[in-house]
């Protein structure tokens, strides 16, 4: 257990539905990252926050995706109008500052039927 | 971020040292080499990182060549629990946002 928690651990949804995932980072960490991992591939960067500010978004993050970190603590990742191609493991990580190691949560596995 | 090249898979005998190579020939002067591993169905786990000097911690040793174009992660006494995918990552500076860029990694199977 790294101290980063994610909920839910598994989500099955039908195509076209909206889903929201939550990440609770290690409390003193100011950086929070979201990654996506498809089967057999390494994780791919989606976006990151420093405190409550979203500082970078990958081109992978289409306009159906939105992430927030309202008080600089927990973060949510919402996917609207899910597609089958969104099926993946969504990983959250946190760190103290930019150069320190990132601690990953267990991930949320999304299956879109 | 510089690209890394790792063998896709390797086997290792339990109790023996596992030496995992990584090539990063385009690494620049301010980029660090990081190693993470991912055990099946878990999030990636940080192992070790270095800039130019060799590093050692309770999990592993990292040997970086003098020209910094390659490195080797050494697991001194591999156990069955070390079976995982190991990722070598060159981590960018401020402009890159300090995100991690994962490649395909090396799938390590520790055999009894």
Short mmCIF file of C-alpha atoms in Angstrom, two decimals, chain A:
data_model
loop_
_atom_site.label_atom_id
_atom_site.label_comp_id
_atom_site.label_asym_id
_atom_site.label_seq_id
_atom_site.Cartn_x
_atom_site.Cartn_y
_atom_site.Cartn_z
CA UNK A 1 0.00 0.00 0.00
CA UNK A 2 1.63 3.23 -1.20
CA UNK A 3 -0.82 5.53 0.57
CA UNK A 4 -2.51 6.57 -2.70
CA UNK A 5 -6.06 5.25 -2.94
CA UNK A 6 -8.38 5.06 -5.92
CA UNK A 7 -12.08 4.37 -6.11
CA UNK A 8 -13.73 2.44 -7.48
CA UNK A 9 -11.26 -0.34 -8.21
CA UNK A 10 -13.42 -1.67 -11.01
CA UNK A 11 -16.11 -0.06 -13.12
CA UNK A 12 -18.23 -1.65 -15.82
CA UNK A 13 -20.38 0.67 -17.86
CA UNK A 14 -22.28 0.77 -21.09
CA UNK A 15 -21.15 2.78 -24.05
CA UNK A 16 -22.42 6.34 -23.87
CA UNK A 17 -22.60 6.53 -20.08
CA UNK A 18 -20.57 8.93 -17.96
CA UNK A 19 -18.15 7.67 -15.33
CA UNK A 20 -16.16 9.38 -12.58
CA UNK A 21 -13.10 8.10 -10.75
CA UNK A 22 -11.58 9.43 -7.57
CA UNK A 23 -7.97 9.57 -6.42
CA UNK A 24 -6.82 10.38 -2.89
CA UNK A 25 -3.10 11.16 -2.90
CA UNK A 26 -0.64 11.06 -0.03
CA UNK A 27 -1.69 14.03 2.06
CA UNK A 28 1.43 16.19 1.87
CA UNK A 29 1.98 15.64 -1.86
CA UNK A 30 1.34 18.71 -4.01
CA UNK A 31 1.66 16.96 -7.37
CA UNK A 32 -1.01 14.59 -8.67
CA UNK A 33 -0.83 12.72 -11.99
CA UNK A 34 -3.28 10.67 -14.03
CA UNK A 35 -2.15 7.93 -16.40
CA UNK A 36 -3.97 5.41 -18.56
CA UNK A 37 -2.78 1.88 -19.25
CA UNK A 38 -4.17 -0.47 -21.87
CA UNK A 39 -3.49 -4.19 -21.89
CA UNK A 40 0.12 -5.06 -22.61
CA UNK A 41 1.29 -1.45 -22.75
CA UNK A 42 3.06 0.83 -20.33
CA UNK A 43 1.11 3.62 -18.63
CA UNK A 44 0.53 6.78 -20.70
CA UNK A 45 0.45 10.24 -19.17
CA UNK A 46 -2.90 12.04 -19.25
CA UNK A 47 -2.63 15.12 -17.05
CA UNK A 48 -1.13 16.50 -13.87
CA UNK A 49 -1.89 19.01 -11.13
CA UNK A 50 0.26 21.07 -8.90
CA UNK A 51 -1.97 21.79 -5.93
CA UNK A 52 -5.32 22.73 -7.53
CA UNK A 53 -3.87 23.95 -10.83
CA UNK A 54 -3.99 21.66 -13.84
CA UNK A 55 -0.67 22.37 -15.53
CA UNK A 56 -0.53 19.98 -18.45
CA UNK A 57 -2.90 17.84 -20.48
CA UNK A 58 -1.89 15.15 -22.95
CA UNK A 59 -3.34 15.01 -26.45
CA UNK A 60 -4.82 11.69 -25.27
CA UNK A 61 -7.18 13.70 -23.07
CA UNK A 62 -10.01 14.36 -25.49
CA UNK A 63 -12.79 16.84 -24.73
CA UNK A 64 -14.81 13.97 -23.26
CA UNK A 65 -12.31 13.78 -20.41
CA UNK A 66 -12.12 16.26 -17.57
CA UNK A 67 -10.07 16.22 -14.40
CA UNK A 68 -10.31 18.37 -11.31
CA UNK A 69 -8.51 18.81 -8.03
CA UNK A 70 -10.69 21.42 -6.35
CA UNK A 71 -8.91 21.96 -3.06
CA UNK A 72 -5.53 20.60 -3.96
CA UNK A 73 -6.26 17.34 -2.20
CA UNK A 74 -8.26 14.57 -3.90
CA UNK A 75 -8.83 14.54 -7.64
CA UNK A 76 -11.58 13.27 -9.91
CA UNK A 77 -11.37 12.12 -13.52
CA UNK A 78 -14.62 12.12 -15.45
CA UNK A 79 -15.22 10.53 -18.83
CA UNK A 80 -18.37 11.57 -20.65
CA UNK A 81 -20.10 9.51 -23.32
CA UNK A 82 -17.77 6.55 -22.82
CA UNK A 83 -16.57 4.57 -25.81
CA UNK A 84 -15.23 1.03 -25.96
CA UNK A 85 -11.78 2.46 -26.65
CA UNK A 86 -11.83 4.04 -23.19
CA UNK A 87 -11.55 0.60 -21.61
CA UNK A 88 -8.29 0.68 -19.69
CA UNK A 89 -6.70 0.91 -16.28
CA UNK A 90 -6.67 4.48 -15.00
CA UNK A 91 -3.79 5.13 -12.63
CA UNK A 92 -3.26 8.01 -10.26
CA UNK A 93 0.10 8.98 -8.78
CA UNK A 94 1.27 11.66 -6.40
CA UNK A 95 4.61 13.18 -5.49
CA UNK A 96 6.11 15.87 -3.32
CA UNK A 97 7.34 18.29 -5.91
CA UNK A 98 8.21 17.52 -9.49
CA UNK A 99 11.47 15.65 -9.19
CA UNK A 100 10.63 13.26 -6.41
CA UNK A 101 9.43 9.75 -7.08
CA UNK A 102 5.79 9.24 -7.90
CA UNK A 103 3.73 6.92 -5.75
CA UNK A 104 1.02 5.11 -7.67
CA UNK A 105 -2.38 3.97 -6.56
CA UNK A 106 -3.80 0.54 -7.43
CA UNK A 107 -5.75 1.92 -10.37
CA UNK A 108 -9.36 1.84 -11.54
CA UNK A 109 -10.09 -0.71 -14.21
CA UNK A 110 -12.76 0.54 -16.61
CA UNK A 111 -14.64 -1.79 -18.93
CA UNK A 112 -16.97 -0.21 -21.48
CA UNK A 113 -19.45 -2.65 -22.98
#
